[in-house]
Tab-separated table of C-alpha atoms in Angstrom:
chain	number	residue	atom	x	y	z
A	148	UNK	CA	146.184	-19.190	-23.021
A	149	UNK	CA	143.316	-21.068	-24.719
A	150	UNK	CA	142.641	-24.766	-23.962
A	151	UNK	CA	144.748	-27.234	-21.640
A	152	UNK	CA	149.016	-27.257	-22.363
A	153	UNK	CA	149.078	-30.244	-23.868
A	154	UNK	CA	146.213	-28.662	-27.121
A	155	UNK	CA	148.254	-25.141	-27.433
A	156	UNK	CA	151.167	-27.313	-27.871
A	157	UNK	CA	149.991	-29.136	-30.406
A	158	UNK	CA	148.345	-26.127	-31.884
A	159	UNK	CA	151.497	-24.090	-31.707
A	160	UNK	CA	153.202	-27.150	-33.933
A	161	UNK	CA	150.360	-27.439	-35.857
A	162	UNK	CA	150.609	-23.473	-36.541
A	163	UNK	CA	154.505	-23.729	-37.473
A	164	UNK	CA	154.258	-26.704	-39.791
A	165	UNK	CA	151.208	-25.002	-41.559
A	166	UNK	CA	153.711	-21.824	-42.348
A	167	UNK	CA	156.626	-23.896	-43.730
A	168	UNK	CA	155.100	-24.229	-47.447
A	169	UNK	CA	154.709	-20.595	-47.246
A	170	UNK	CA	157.992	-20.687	-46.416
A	171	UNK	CA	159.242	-22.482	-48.806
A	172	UNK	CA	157.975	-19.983	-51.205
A	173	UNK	CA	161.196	-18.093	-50.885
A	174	UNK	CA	162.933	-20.360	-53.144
A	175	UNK	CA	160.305	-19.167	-56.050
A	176	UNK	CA	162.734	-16.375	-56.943
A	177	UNK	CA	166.551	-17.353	-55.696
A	178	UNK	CA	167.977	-14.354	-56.849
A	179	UNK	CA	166.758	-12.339	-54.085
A	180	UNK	CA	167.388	-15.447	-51.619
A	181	UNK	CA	170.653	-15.171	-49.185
A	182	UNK	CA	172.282	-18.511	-49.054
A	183	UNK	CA	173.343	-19.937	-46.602
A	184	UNK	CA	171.701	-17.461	-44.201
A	185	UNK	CA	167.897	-18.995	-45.600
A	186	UNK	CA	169.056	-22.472	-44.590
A	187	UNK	CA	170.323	-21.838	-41.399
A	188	UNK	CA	167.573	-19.399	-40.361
A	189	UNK	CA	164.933	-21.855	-41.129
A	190	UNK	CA	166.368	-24.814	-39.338
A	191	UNK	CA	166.437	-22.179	-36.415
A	192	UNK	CA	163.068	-21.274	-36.698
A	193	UNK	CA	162.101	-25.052	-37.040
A	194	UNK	CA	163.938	-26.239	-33.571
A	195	UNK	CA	162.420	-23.198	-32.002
A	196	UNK	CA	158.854	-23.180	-32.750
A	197	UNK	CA	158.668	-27.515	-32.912
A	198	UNK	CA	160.770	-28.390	-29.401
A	199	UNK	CA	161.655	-24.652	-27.845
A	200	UNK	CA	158.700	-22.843	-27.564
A	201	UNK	CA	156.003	-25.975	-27.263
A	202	UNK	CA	158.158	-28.289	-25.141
A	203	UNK	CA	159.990	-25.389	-22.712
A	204	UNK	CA	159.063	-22.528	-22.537
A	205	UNK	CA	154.847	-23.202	-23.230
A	206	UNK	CA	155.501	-26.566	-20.887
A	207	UNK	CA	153.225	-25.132	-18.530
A	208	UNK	CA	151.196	-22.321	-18.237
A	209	UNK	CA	153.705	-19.843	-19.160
A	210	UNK	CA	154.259	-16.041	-18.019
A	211	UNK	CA	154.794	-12.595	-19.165
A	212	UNK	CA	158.524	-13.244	-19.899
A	213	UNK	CA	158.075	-16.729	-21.501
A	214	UNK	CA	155.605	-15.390	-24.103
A	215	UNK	CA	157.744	-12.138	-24.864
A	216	UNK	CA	160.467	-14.534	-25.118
A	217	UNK	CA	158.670	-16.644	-27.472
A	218	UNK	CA	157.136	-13.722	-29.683
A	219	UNK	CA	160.064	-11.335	-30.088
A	220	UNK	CA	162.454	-14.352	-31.507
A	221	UNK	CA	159.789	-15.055	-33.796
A	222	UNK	CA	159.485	-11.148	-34.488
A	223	UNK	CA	163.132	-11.675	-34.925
A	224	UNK	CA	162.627	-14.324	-37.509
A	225	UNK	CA	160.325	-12.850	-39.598
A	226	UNK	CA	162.446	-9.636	-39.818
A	227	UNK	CA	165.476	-11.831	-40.711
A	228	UNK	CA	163.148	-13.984	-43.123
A	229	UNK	CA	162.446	-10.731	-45.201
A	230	UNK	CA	165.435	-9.493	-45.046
A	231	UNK	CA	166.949	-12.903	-46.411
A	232	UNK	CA	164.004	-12.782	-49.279
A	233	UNK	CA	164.784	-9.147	-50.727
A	234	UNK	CA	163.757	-7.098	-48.275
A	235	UNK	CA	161.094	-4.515	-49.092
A	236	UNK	CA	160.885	-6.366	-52.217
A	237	UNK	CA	160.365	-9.874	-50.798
A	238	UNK	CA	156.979	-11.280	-51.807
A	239	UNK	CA	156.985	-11.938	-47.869
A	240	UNK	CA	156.921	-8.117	-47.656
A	241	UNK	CA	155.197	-6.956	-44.864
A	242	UNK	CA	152.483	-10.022	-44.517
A	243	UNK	CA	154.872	-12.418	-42.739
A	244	UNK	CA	154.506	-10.700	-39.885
A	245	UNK	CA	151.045	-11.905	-39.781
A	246	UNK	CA	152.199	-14.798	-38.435
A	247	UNK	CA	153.837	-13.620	-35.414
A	248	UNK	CA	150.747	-11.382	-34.951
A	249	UNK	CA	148.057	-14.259	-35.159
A	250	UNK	CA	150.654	-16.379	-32.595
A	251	UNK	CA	150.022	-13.235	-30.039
A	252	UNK	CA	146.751	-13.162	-30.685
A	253	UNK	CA	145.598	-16.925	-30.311
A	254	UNK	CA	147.886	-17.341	-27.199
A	255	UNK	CA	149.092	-14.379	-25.736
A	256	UNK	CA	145.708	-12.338	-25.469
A	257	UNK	CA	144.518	-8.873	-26.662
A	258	UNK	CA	147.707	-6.646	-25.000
A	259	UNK	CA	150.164	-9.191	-26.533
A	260	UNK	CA	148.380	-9.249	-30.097
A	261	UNK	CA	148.016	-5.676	-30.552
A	262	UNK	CA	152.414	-4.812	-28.774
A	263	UNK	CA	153.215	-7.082	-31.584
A	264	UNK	CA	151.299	-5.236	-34.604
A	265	UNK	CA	152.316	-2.116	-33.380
A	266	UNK	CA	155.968	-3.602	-33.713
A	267	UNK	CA	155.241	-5.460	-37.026
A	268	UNK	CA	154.369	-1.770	-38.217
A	269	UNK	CA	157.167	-0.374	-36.975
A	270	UNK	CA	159.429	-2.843	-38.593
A	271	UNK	CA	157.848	-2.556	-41.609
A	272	UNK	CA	158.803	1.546	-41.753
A	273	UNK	CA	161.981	0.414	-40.747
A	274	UNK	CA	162.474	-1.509	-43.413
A	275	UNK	CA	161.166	0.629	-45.985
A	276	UNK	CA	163.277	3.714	-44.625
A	277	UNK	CA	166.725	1.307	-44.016
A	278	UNK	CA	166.925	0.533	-48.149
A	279	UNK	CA	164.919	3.972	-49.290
A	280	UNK	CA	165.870	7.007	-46.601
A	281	UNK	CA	162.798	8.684	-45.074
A	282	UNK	CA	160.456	10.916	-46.833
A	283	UNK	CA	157.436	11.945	-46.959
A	284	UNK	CA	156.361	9.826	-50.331
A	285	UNK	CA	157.323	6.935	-48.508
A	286	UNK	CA	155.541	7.480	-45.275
A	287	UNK	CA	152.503	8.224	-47.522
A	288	UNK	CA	152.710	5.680	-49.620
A	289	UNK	CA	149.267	3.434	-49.436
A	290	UNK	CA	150.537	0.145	-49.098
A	291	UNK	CA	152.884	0.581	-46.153
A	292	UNK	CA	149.724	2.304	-44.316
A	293	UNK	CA	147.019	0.241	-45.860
A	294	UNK	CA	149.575	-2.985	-44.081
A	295	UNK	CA	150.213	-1.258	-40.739
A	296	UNK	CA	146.477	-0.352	-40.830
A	297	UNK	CA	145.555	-3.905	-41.426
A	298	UNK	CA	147.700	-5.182	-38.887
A	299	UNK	CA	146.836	-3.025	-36.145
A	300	UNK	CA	142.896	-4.137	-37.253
A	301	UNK	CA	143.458	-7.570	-37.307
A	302	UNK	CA	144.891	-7.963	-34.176
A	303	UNK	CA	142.658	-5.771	-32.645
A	304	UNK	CA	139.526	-7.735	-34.064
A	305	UNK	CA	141.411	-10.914	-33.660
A	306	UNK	CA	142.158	-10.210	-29.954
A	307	UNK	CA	139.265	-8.953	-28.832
A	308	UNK	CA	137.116	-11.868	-29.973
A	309	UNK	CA	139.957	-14.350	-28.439
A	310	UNK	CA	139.187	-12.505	-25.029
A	311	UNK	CA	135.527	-12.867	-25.547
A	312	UNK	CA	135.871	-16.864	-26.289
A	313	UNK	CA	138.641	-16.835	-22.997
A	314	UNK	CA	136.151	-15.078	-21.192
A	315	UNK	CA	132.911	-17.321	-21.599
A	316	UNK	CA	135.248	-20.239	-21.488
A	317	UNK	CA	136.585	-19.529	-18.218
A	318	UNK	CA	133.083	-18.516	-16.693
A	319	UNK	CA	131.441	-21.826	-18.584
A	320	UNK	CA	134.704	-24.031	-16.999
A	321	UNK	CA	133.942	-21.545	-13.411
A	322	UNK	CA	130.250	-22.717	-13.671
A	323	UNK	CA	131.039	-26.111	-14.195
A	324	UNK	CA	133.178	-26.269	-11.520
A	325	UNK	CA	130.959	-24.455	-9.356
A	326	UNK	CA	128.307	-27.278	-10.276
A	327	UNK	CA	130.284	-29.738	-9.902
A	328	UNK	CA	131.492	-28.818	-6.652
A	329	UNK	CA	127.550	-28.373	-5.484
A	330	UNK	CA	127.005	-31.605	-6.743
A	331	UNK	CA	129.674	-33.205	-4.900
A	332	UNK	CA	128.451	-31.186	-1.669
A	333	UNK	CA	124.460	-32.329	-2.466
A	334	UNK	CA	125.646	-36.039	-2.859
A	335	UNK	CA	127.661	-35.764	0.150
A	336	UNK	CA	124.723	-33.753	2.229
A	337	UNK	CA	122.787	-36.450	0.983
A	338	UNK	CA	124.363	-39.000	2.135
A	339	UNK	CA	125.281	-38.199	5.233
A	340	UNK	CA	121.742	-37.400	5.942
A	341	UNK	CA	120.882	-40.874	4.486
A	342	UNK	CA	123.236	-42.273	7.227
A	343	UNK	CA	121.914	-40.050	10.026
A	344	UNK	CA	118.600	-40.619	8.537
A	345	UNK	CA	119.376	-44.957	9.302
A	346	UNK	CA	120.885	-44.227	12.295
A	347	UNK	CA	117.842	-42.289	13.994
A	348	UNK	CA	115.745	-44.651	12.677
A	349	UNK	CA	118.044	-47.385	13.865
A	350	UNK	CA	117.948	-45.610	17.810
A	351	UNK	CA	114.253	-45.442	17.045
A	352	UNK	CA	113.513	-49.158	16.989
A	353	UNK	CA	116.061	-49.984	19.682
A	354	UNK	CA	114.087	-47.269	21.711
A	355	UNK	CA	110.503	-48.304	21.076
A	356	UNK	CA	112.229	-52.344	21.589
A	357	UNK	CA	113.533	-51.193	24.956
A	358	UNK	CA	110.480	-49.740	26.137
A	359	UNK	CA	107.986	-52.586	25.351
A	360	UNK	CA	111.259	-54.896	26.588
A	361	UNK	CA	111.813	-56.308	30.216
A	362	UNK	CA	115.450	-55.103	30.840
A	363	UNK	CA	116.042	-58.256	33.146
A	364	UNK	CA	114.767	-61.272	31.547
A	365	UNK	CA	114.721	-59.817	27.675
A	366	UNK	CA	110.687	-61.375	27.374
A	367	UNK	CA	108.160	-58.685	26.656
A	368	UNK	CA	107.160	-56.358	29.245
A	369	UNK	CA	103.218	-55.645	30.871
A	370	UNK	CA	102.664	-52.297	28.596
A	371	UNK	CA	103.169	-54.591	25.317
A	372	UNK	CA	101.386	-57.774	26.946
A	373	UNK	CA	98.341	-55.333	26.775
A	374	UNK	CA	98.950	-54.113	23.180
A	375	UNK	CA	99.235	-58.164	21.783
A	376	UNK	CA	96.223	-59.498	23.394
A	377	UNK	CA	93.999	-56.678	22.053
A	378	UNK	CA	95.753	-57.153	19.206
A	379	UNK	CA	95.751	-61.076	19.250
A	380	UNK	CA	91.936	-61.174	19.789
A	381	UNK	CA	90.753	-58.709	17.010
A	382	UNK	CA	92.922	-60.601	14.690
A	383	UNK	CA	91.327	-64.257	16.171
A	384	UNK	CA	88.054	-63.014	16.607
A	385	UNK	CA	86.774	-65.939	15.281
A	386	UNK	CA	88.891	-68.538	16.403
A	387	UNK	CA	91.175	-69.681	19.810
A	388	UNK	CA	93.227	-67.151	21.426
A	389	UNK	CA	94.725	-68.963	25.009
A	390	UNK	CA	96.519	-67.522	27.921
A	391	UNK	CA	98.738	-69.053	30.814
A	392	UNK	CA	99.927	-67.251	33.679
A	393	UNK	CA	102.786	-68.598	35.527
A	394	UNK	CA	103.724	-67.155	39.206
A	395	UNK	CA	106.398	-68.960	41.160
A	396	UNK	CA	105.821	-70.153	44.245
A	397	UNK	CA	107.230	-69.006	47.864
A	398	UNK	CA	109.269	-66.516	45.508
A	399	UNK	CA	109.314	-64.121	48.459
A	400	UNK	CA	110.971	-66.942	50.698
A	401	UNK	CA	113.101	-67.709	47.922
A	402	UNK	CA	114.483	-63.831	47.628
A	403	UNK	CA	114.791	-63.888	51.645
A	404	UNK	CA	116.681	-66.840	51.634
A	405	UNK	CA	119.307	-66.214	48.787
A	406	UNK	CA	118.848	-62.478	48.381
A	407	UNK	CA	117.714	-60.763	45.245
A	408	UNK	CA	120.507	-60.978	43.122
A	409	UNK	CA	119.787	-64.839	42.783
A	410	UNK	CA	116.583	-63.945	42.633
A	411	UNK	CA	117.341	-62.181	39.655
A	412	UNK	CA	118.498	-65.258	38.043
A	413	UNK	CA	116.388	-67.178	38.819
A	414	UNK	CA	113.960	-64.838	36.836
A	415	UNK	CA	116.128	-64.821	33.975
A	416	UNK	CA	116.513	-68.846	33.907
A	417	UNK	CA	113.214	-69.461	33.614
A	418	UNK	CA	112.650	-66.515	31.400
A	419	UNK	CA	114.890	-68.722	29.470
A	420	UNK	CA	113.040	-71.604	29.903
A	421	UNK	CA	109.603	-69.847	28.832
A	422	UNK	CA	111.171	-68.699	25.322
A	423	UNK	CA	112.574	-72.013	24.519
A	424	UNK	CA	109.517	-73.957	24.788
A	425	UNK	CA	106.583	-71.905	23.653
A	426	UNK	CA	106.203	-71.101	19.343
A	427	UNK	CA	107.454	-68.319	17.170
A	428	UNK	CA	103.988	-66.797	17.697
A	429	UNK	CA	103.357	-67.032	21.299
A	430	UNK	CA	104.475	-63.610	23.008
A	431	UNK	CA	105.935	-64.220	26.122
A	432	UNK	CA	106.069	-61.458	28.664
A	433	UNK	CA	106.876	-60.464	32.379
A	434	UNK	CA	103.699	-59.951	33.832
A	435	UNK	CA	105.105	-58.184	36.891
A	436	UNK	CA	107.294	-59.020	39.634
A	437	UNK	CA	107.718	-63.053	40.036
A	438	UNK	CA	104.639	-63.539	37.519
A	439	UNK	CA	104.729	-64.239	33.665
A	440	UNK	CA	102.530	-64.509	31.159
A	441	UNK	CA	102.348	-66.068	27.106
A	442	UNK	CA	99.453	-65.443	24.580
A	443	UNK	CA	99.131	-68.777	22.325
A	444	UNK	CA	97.032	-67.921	19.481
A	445	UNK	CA	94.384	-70.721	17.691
A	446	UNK	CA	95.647	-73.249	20.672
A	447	UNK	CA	92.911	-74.098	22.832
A	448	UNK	CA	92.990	-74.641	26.718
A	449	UNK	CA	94.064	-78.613	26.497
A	450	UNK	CA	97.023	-77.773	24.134
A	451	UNK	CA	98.564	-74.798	26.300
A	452	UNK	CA	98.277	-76.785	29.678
A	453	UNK	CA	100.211	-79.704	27.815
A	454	UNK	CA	102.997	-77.080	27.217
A	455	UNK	CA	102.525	-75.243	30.282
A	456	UNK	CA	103.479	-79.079	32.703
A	457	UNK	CA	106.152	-79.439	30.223
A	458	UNK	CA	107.286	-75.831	31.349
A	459	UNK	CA	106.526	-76.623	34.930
A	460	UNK	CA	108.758	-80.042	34.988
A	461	UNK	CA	111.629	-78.562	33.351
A	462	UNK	CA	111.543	-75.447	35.376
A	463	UNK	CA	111.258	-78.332	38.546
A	464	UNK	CA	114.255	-79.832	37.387
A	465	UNK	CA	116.619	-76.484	36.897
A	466	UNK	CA	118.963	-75.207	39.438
A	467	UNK	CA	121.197	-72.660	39.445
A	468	UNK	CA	124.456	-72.378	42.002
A	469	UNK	CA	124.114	-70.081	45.036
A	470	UNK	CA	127.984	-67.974	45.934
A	471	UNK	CA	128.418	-71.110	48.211
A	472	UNK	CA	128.043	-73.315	45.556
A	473	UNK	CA	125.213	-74.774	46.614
A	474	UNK	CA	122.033	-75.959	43.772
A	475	UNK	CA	118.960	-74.023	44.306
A	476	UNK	CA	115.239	-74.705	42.523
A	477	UNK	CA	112.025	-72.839	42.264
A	478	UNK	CA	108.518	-74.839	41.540
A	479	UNK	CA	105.537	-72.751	39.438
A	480	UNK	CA	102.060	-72.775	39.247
A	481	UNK	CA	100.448	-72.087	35.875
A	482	UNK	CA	97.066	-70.982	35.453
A	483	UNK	CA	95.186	-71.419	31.539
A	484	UNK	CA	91.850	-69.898	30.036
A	485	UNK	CA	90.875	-69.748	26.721
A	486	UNK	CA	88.720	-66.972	24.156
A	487	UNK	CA	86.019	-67.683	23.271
A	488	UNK	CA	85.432	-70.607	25.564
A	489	UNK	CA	85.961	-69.097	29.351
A	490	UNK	CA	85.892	-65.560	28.519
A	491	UNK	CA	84.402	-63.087	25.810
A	492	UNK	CA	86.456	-60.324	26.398
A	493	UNK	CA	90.324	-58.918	27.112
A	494	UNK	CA	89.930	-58.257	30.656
A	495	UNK	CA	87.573	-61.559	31.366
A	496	UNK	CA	90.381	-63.706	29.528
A	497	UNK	CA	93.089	-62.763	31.906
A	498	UNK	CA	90.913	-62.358	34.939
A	499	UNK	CA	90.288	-66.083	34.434
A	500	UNK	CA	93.505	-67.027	33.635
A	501	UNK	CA	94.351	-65.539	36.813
A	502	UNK	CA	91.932	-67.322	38.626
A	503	UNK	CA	92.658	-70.745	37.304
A	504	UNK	CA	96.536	-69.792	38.828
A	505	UNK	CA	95.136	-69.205	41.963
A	506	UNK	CA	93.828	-72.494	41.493
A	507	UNK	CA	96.767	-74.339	41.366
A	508	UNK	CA	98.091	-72.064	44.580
A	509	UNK	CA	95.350	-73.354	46.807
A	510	UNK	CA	95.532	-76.511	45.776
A	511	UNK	CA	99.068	-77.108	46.866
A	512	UNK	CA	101.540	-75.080	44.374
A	513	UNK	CA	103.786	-76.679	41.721
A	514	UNK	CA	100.759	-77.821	39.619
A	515	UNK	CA	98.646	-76.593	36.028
A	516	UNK	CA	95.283	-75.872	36.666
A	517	UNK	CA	92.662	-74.984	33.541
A	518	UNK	CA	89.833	-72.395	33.946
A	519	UNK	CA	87.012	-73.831	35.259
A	520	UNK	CA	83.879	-71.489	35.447
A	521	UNK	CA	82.145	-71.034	38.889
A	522	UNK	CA	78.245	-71.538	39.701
A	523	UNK	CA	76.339	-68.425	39.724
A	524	UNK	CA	75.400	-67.304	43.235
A	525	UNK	CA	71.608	-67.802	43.892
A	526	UNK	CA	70.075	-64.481	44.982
């Protein structure tokens, strides 16, 4: 059938109450009419065609038996309709069968359309031989054939153009679908790589964090200490770029003593310590082993060893419990240079920060010393 239910329904209806003032033609000429049979066989026709046939039996999308069901009582009708009208003489006489034929057509399909011409013909002989006898000036006579010709055309013509226009319409609503559906798919695919997409490039970050991260204390680690301070002194190339490193003292003794899972915290506490006292743009790192380092850009050597005894008090002053309970502390020594002032490039900055901490180790531990630069040996 063409369209959804619910539009051949209301095309079917639309179809029957289109036919009634043709119908109501019969009452032109009353003489020929049948009373009551007219009455009663178009209040019939009316409850079938208006509640039957649109509301039961084309409720869904119906089958063989349904539409034979619904055609043949309406062959049925027609028949009775021109018998009821004067038979061969009815001015309903042989066209009302059109109707039935152009109902087969529009929603039965080509097989359907053309069954119920051929039977429209037939009933049309039948008619003319049930009041007139059969012979051969009747089955020649040109209006019987010219009718049964026309029928058997129209629904031919009728039908196969319907087929064409159920044809395209199903591949159009096939192709449509079929878009649709790879539409749906592509947004889906698309998505879904959208989330893998954030996701790798989620486990990318977290990677590249973990490997310029210090697993232990969660500062920086040596690799990226090397990328910021190249970076650090291109960017202050004209201005103050400073550097502290901080070792703490007897650490060694310290790991002997208490073993190297307090150790281990007492890395991470003053780890702790470093990141809560130093700026948003400091980068704080694990040098290596028991020794850290921070990168203070555009503060000079003065400023950082202010911060760096604040460090070295508070760091004093910290304890952490042993497994017997007992409060354990660590002391540092912190050594400072400065770019431009005590060094002119990467490798001279830290090589004097790391002499100004071995500074503060000779001269007795727990203290800040500043770079100071050393006389040139005399040759």
């Amino acid at each position: 059938m063409i369209g959804d239910n619910n539009t051949n329904r209301n095309l079917w209806i639309i179809t029957g109450l289109a036919s009634i003032p043709f119908a109501i033609l019969a009452f032109v000429d009353p003489a020929k009419v049948k009373f009551p049979h007219i009455y009663i066989l178009f209040v019939g026709a009316c409850l079938f065609n208006g509640l039957v046939v649109p509301f039961v039996l084309f409720k869904n999308e119906p089958d063989w038996i349904q539409k034979t069901l619904a055609l043949g009582v309406n062959m049925i009708f027609a028949t009775l309709w021109i018998d009821y009208t004067g038979g061969t003489s009815s001015i309903f006489y042989p066209n009302f069968y059109l109707l039935p034929i152009i109902a087969a057509t529009m929603y039965c399909g080509f097989i359907d359309s053309f069954l119920t011409a051929f039977f429209a013909g037939l009933l049309s002989l039948w008619f003319q031989y049930n009041e007139l006898g059969l012979n051969l000036a009747i089955i020649g006579e040109t209006s019987i054939l010219v009718n049964i010709i026309f029928f058997f055309l129209l629904s031919s013509i009728l039908g196969y153009l319907i087929k064409i226009g159920r044809e395209q319409q199903a591949s159009t609503m096939k192709i449509t679908s079929e878009l649709e559906t790879a539409y749906h798919q592509l947004s889906a695919s698309h998505e879904q790589l959208q989330s893998y997409t954030e996701i790798i490039e989620k486990m990318n970050k977290e990677m590249e964090q973990l490997a310029i991260t210090d697993e232990l204390t969660g500062l920086y680690n040596y690799r990226y200490f090397q990328i910021a301070l190249d970076k650090e002194l291109k960017k202050n190339k004209f201005s103050v770029v400073s550097l502290f490193m901080l070792d703490i003292d007897n650490f060694k003794l310290f790991n002997d003593r208490h073993g190297h899972l307090m150790g281990n915290r007492m890395l991470a506490e003053i780890a702790r310590v470093i990141k809560e006292n130093v700026r948003g743009v400091d980068t704080a790192v694990r040098y290596g082993g028991e020794e850290f380092a921070v990168i203070f850009p555009g503060m000079d050597s003065n400023e950082v060893a202010q911060l760096a005894e604040r460090i070295r008090k508070i760091v004093e002053n910290t304890y952490i419990k042993t497994g017997a309970g007992e409060p354990v502390s660590v002391t540092v020594s912190i050594g400072v240079a400065s770019y431009p002032r005590d060094a002119q490039t990467k490798s001279e900055l830290i090589s004097h920060a790391d002499l100004a901490l071995y500074d503060a180790k000779q001269a007795g531990r727990n203290q800040v010393c500043i770079f100071k630069k050393r006389p040139a040996l005399e040759s």
